[in-house]
Amino acid sequence: MLQVAKKQYAVIGLGRFGSSVSKYLAEMGFEVLAVDESAQRVQDVANKVTHAVTADSTDEEAMTSLGIRNFDVVVVAIGQDIQASILTTLILKDLGVPYIIAKAQSELHGKVLNKIGADKVVFPERDMGLRVAHHLISPNILEHIELSADYSIVELVIPSFIIGKNLKQLDFRTKYHCNVLAVKRDDELNITPSPDEPLHEKDILVIVGKNELLTKLEQAYGES
Ligand code: ATP
């Protein structure tokens, strides 16, 4: 049988974000190297990941001797110390790491990380803030995933006043220029929902659309 090598990950910076990324990757069965300059932080994750090492990621020699270029993906999870985050990303890029994911603290920090070659920049605080805000405004919104600056996917638990109606009657396409991608019912995901099928209590609609129109839809259907 063909053996597909499992990806190897390294996570640099073991704050709350970096330590949870490394722990979850290890739990999912991947090989994970966790790195931090704080021996205490390294100690805290040592028994949960494959290797845990105390090192300064802005020290190119230290990174070379760790063999960091041999990892498929390196996550730079340093947030507060923007200089260290940028220097680390530059060093990893120079050393030829194939895929770098970097955590940004602000839009400007993110722009710099993109410019110097991070393959993906994530904004965990901003994204979580956005999700919480959407959930507060519309408690029936379970998920809000930004696809681009203009488009998102939302998961909406149907409010009680549309139980028994079908997608044709709701006509989100005309009213909000949105598409219902799927209907979740009792943990089953139907990706070809029938426009004529009446919706049940607790059904979840997975909807893609333009942000401003989705916000209108959330305001109209986000509360029971
Ligand atoms: P979180 O919000 O995820 O807790 P944070 O954004 O506050 O994290 P920091 O606390 O700035 O991020 O950094 C995360 C970790 O990165 C810290 O444990 C810190 O010791 C480590 N770190 C910072 N600079 C370096 C460096 N040059 N080399 C290795 N680790 C570093």
Short mmCIF file of C-alpha atoms and ligand atoms in Angstrom, two decimals:
data_model
loop_
_atom_site.label_atom_id
_atom_site.label_comp_id
_atom_site.label_asym_id
_atom_site.label_seq_id
_atom_site.Cartn_x
_atom_site.Cartn_y
_atom_site.Cartn_z
CA MET A 1 0.00 0.00 0.00
CA LEU A 2 1.21 3.51 -0.80
CA GLN A 3 2.43 5.21 2.36
CA VAL A 4 1.72 8.91 2.41
CA ALA A 5 4.14 10.70 4.76
CA LYS A 6 2.31 12.69 7.43
CA LYS A 7 3.01 16.39 7.46
CA GLN A 8 5.41 17.65 10.08
CA TYR A 9 4.62 20.87 11.88
CA ALA A 10 6.62 23.29 13.99
CA VAL A 11 5.01 25.93 16.17
CA ILE A 12 7.10 28.88 17.37
CA GLY A 13 5.75 30.87 20.31
CA LEU A 14 3.77 29.00 22.93
CA GLY A 15 1.34 31.63 24.19
CA ARG A 16 -2.35 30.67 24.39
CA PHE A 17 -2.68 30.47 20.58
CA GLY A 18 0.59 28.65 19.83
CA SER A 19 0.18 26.13 22.63
CA SER A 20 -3.35 25.22 21.59
CA VAL A 21 -2.36 24.88 17.91
CA SER A 22 0.53 22.58 18.87
CA LYS A 23 -1.54 20.49 21.29
CA TYR A 24 -4.42 20.00 18.83
CA LEU A 25 -2.07 19.06 15.97
CA ALA A 26 -0.39 16.50 18.23
CA GLU A 27 -3.79 15.16 19.35
CA MET A 28 -4.68 14.72 15.68
CA GLY A 29 -1.64 12.47 15.33
CA PHE A 30 0.82 14.83 13.64
CA GLU A 31 4.47 15.23 14.51
CA VAL A 32 4.88 18.60 16.20
CA LEU A 33 7.97 20.52 17.25
CA ALA A 34 7.08 23.26 19.76
CA VAL A 35 9.56 26.10 20.27
CA ASP A 36 9.65 28.99 22.73
CA GLU A 37 12.38 31.09 24.29
CA SER A 38 10.73 30.60 27.67
CA ALA A 39 11.76 27.31 29.28
CA GLN A 40 8.57 27.40 31.38
CA ARG A 41 6.32 27.63 28.30
CA VAL A 42 8.25 24.75 26.69
CA GLN A 43 7.88 22.69 29.87
CA ASP A 44 4.12 23.30 29.88
CA VAL A 45 3.60 21.62 26.48
CA ALA A 46 6.49 19.13 26.59
CA ASN A 47 4.42 16.05 27.37
CA LYS A 48 1.74 16.89 24.80
CA VAL A 49 3.87 17.31 21.64
CA THR A 50 6.54 15.23 19.86
CA HIS A 51 9.47 17.54 20.65
CA ALA A 52 9.62 20.73 22.69
CA VAL A 53 12.69 22.93 22.56
CA THR A 54 13.79 26.17 24.22
CA ALA A 55 15.25 28.45 21.55
CA ASP A 56 15.21 32.04 20.31
CA SER A 57 13.60 31.99 16.87
CA THR A 58 15.37 35.23 15.87
CA ASP A 59 18.67 33.35 16.10
CA GLU A 60 19.22 31.96 12.60
CA GLU A 61 21.84 29.46 13.72
CA ALA A 62 19.53 28.06 16.37
CA MET A 63 16.79 27.63 13.75
CA THR A 64 19.19 25.97 11.32
CA SER A 65 20.40 23.52 13.93
CA LEU A 66 16.79 22.60 14.76
CA GLY A 67 16.41 21.60 11.10
CA ILE A 68 13.42 23.94 10.83
CA ARG A 69 13.57 23.91 7.01
CA ASN A 70 12.64 20.22 7.01
CA PHE A 71 9.21 20.94 8.45
CA ASP A 72 6.34 21.15 5.98
CA VAL A 73 4.57 23.91 7.85
CA VAL A 74 5.86 26.34 10.48
CA VAL A 75 3.40 28.41 12.52
CA VAL A 76 4.80 31.69 13.88
CA ALA A 77 2.58 32.31 16.90
CA ILE A 78 4.47 35.25 18.39
CA GLY A 79 2.08 38.17 18.77
CA GLN A 80 3.13 40.89 21.18
CA ASP A 81 6.75 41.13 20.11
CA ILE A 82 6.16 42.27 16.54
CA GLN A 83 9.87 42.62 15.84
CA ALA A 84 10.49 38.99 16.86
CA SER A 85 7.52 37.83 14.77
CA ILE A 86 8.81 39.63 11.66
CA LEU A 87 12.44 38.58 12.11
CA THR A 88 11.41 34.97 12.69
CA THR A 89 9.25 34.93 9.55
CA LEU A 90 12.11 36.42 7.51
CA ILE A 91 14.59 33.84 8.81
CA LEU A 92 12.20 30.96 8.10
CA LYS A 93 11.62 32.28 4.59
CA ASP A 94 15.37 32.58 3.99
CA LEU A 95 15.94 29.07 5.26
CA GLY A 96 13.42 27.80 2.71
CA VAL A 97 10.52 26.65 4.92
CA PRO A 98 7.85 25.57 2.40
CA TYR A 99 4.78 27.01 4.16
CA ILE A 100 4.70 29.66 6.86
CA ILE A 101 1.56 30.61 8.80
CA ALA A 102 2.01 33.73 10.90
CA LYS A 103 -0.23 35.23 13.55
CA ALA A 104 -0.78 38.99 13.29
CA GLN A 105 -1.65 41.37 16.07
CA SER A 106 -2.97 44.15 13.81
CA GLU A 107 -3.78 44.86 10.16
CA LEU A 108 -0.40 46.58 9.69
CA HIS A 109 1.48 43.70 11.27
CA GLY A 110 -0.42 41.37 8.91
CA LYS A 111 0.52 43.46 5.88
CA VAL A 112 4.20 43.30 6.79
CA LEU A 113 4.03 39.53 7.31
CA ASN A 114 2.41 39.13 3.89
CA LYS A 115 5.02 41.34 2.24
CA ILE A 116 7.94 39.39 3.66
CA GLY A 117 6.54 36.12 2.40
CA ALA A 118 4.26 34.53 5.01
CA ASP A 119 2.04 32.14 3.04
CA LYS A 120 -0.93 32.68 5.33
CA VAL A 121 -1.57 35.34 7.93
CA VAL A 122 -4.14 34.71 10.66
CA PHE A 123 -5.81 37.18 13.02
CA PRO A 124 -7.22 35.00 15.83
CA GLU A 125 -8.26 37.85 18.14
CA ARG A 126 -9.90 39.88 15.37
CA ASP A 127 -11.72 36.83 13.95
CA MET A 128 -12.97 35.68 17.34
CA GLY A 129 -14.11 39.24 18.14
CA LEU A 130 -16.05 39.31 14.87
CA ARG A 131 -17.70 35.96 15.61
CA VAL A 132 -18.67 36.95 19.13
CA ALA A 133 -20.10 40.25 17.86
CA HIS A 134 -22.19 38.45 15.22
CA HIS A 135 -23.44 35.98 17.81
CA LEU A 136 -24.37 38.79 20.19
CA ILE A 137 -26.32 40.67 17.54
CA SER A 138 -27.96 37.51 16.23
CA PRO A 139 -27.96 34.66 18.77
CA ASN A 140 -29.09 32.22 16.08
CA ILE A 141 -25.84 32.72 14.16
CA LEU A 142 -23.58 29.81 15.12
CA GLU A 143 -20.68 30.47 12.77
CA HIS A 144 -19.40 33.33 10.70
CA ILE A 145 -16.52 32.59 8.34
CA GLU A 146 -15.00 35.37 6.28
CA LEU A 147 -14.21 34.13 2.76
CA SER A 148 -12.83 37.45 1.54
CA ALA A 149 -13.18 41.12 2.42
CA ASP A 150 -16.67 41.12 0.84
CA TYR A 151 -18.09 37.61 1.23
CA SER A 152 -18.78 35.29 4.17
CA ILE A 153 -20.47 32.04 5.10
CA VAL A 154 -22.84 32.00 8.05
CA GLU A 155 -24.57 29.17 9.89
CA LEU A 156 -28.04 30.16 11.01
CA VAL A 157 -30.31 28.14 13.30
CA ILE A 158 -33.71 28.81 11.81
CA PRO A 159 -35.93 31.05 13.96
CA SER A 160 -39.25 29.58 15.05
CA PHE A 161 -41.26 31.83 12.70
CA ILE A 162 -39.93 30.02 9.59
CA ILE A 163 -40.43 26.44 10.78
CA GLY A 164 -42.52 24.68 8.10
CA LYS A 165 -41.60 27.15 5.36
CA ASN A 166 -39.35 26.03 2.51
CA LEU A 167 -36.38 27.67 0.79
CA LYS A 168 -38.52 28.67 -2.19
CA GLN A 169 -40.87 30.62 0.06
CA LEU A 170 -38.00 32.24 1.96
CA ASP A 171 -36.42 33.28 -1.36
CA PHE A 172 -33.11 34.46 0.15
CA ARG A 173 -31.66 34.55 -3.37
CA THR A 174 -33.90 37.40 -4.49
CA LYS A 175 -34.17 39.18 -1.16
CA TYR A 176 -30.53 39.03 -0.05
CA HIS A 177 -28.64 37.69 -3.11
CA CYS A 178 -27.49 34.84 -0.86
CA ASN A 179 -27.23 31.13 -1.57
CA VAL A 180 -28.21 28.39 0.87
CA LEU A 181 -25.35 25.92 0.40
CA ALA A 182 -26.59 23.27 2.80
CA VAL A 183 -29.13 22.39 5.46
CA LYS A 184 -27.94 20.63 8.62
CA ARG A 185 -30.53 18.47 10.35
CA ASP A 186 -29.72 16.19 13.31
CA ASP A 187 -26.00 16.26 12.46
CA GLU A 188 -26.71 15.26 8.84
CA LEU A 189 -25.54 17.75 6.21
CA ASN A 190 -27.66 17.95 3.06
CA ILE A 191 -25.62 19.75 0.41
CA THR A 192 -28.38 19.57 -2.19
CA PRO A 193 -31.29 20.96 -0.19
CA SER A 194 -34.63 20.76 -1.96
CA PRO A 195 -36.30 24.16 -2.41
CA ASP A 196 -39.69 22.58 -1.66
CA GLU A 197 -38.82 20.69 1.53
CA PRO A 198 -40.34 22.30 4.65
CA LEU A 199 -37.77 23.33 7.26
CA HIS A 200 -37.82 21.63 10.65
CA GLU A 201 -37.28 23.06 14.11
CA LYS A 202 -33.52 23.37 14.88
CA ASP A 203 -32.52 23.09 11.18
CA ILE A 204 -29.32 24.98 10.46
CA LEU A 205 -28.88 26.83 7.17
CA VAL A 206 -25.37 27.27 5.74
CA ILE A 207 -25.54 30.47 3.70
CA VAL A 208 -22.98 32.23 1.50
CA GLY A 209 -23.38 35.86 0.53
CA LYS A 210 -22.15 39.41 0.50
CA ASN A 211 -21.35 40.78 3.95
CA GLU A 212 -23.75 43.72 3.97
CA LEU A 213 -26.65 41.60 2.72
CA LEU A 214 -25.83 38.79 5.13
CA THR A 215 -25.93 41.33 7.97
CA LYS A 216 -29.45 42.32 6.86
CA LEU A 217 -30.46 38.66 6.72
CA GLU A 218 -28.96 38.08 10.19
CA GLN A 219 -30.94 41.02 11.56
CA ALA A 220 -34.17 39.68 10.08
CA TYR A 221 -33.70 35.99 10.96
CA GLY A 222 -31.05 35.95 13.70
CA GLU A 223 -33.49 35.92 16.59
CA SER A 224 -36.32 33.50 17.27
P1 ATP B 1 -1.35 34.58 23.01
O1 ATP B 1 -2.36 35.67 22.81
O2 ATP B 1 -1.48 33.46 22.05
O3 ATP B 1 -1.23 34.13 24.42
P2 ATP B 1 0.53 36.62 22.47
O4 ATP B 1 -0.01 37.20 21.24
O5 ATP B 1 0.36 37.38 23.74
O6 ATP B 1 0.04 35.15 22.67
P3 ATP B 1 3.23 36.59 23.00
O7 ATP B 1 2.96 36.38 24.46
O8 ATP B 1 3.83 37.85 22.55
O9 ATP B 1 1.98 36.32 22.15
O10 ATP B 1 4.19 35.45 22.49
C1 ATP B 1 3.84 34.13 22.52
C2 ATP B 1 5.06 33.35 22.91
O11 ATP B 1 6.12 33.63 22.01
C3 ATP B 1 5.58 33.66 24.33
O12 ATP B 1 5.54 32.45 25.06
C4 ATP B 1 7.00 34.11 24.08
O13 ATP B 1 7.90 33.60 25.05
C5 ATP B 1 7.32 33.55 22.72
N1 ATP B 1 8.35 34.30 22.02
C6 ATP B 1 8.43 35.63 21.84
N2 ATP B 1 9.56 35.95 21.17
C7 ATP B 1 10.20 34.79 20.90
C8 ATP B 1 11.41 34.44 20.23
N3 ATP B 1 12.20 35.36 19.69
N4 ATP B 1 11.73 33.13 20.15
C9 ATP B 1 10.96 32.17 20.69
N5 ATP B 1 9.82 32.43 21.33
C10 ATP B 1 9.43 33.71 21.45
#
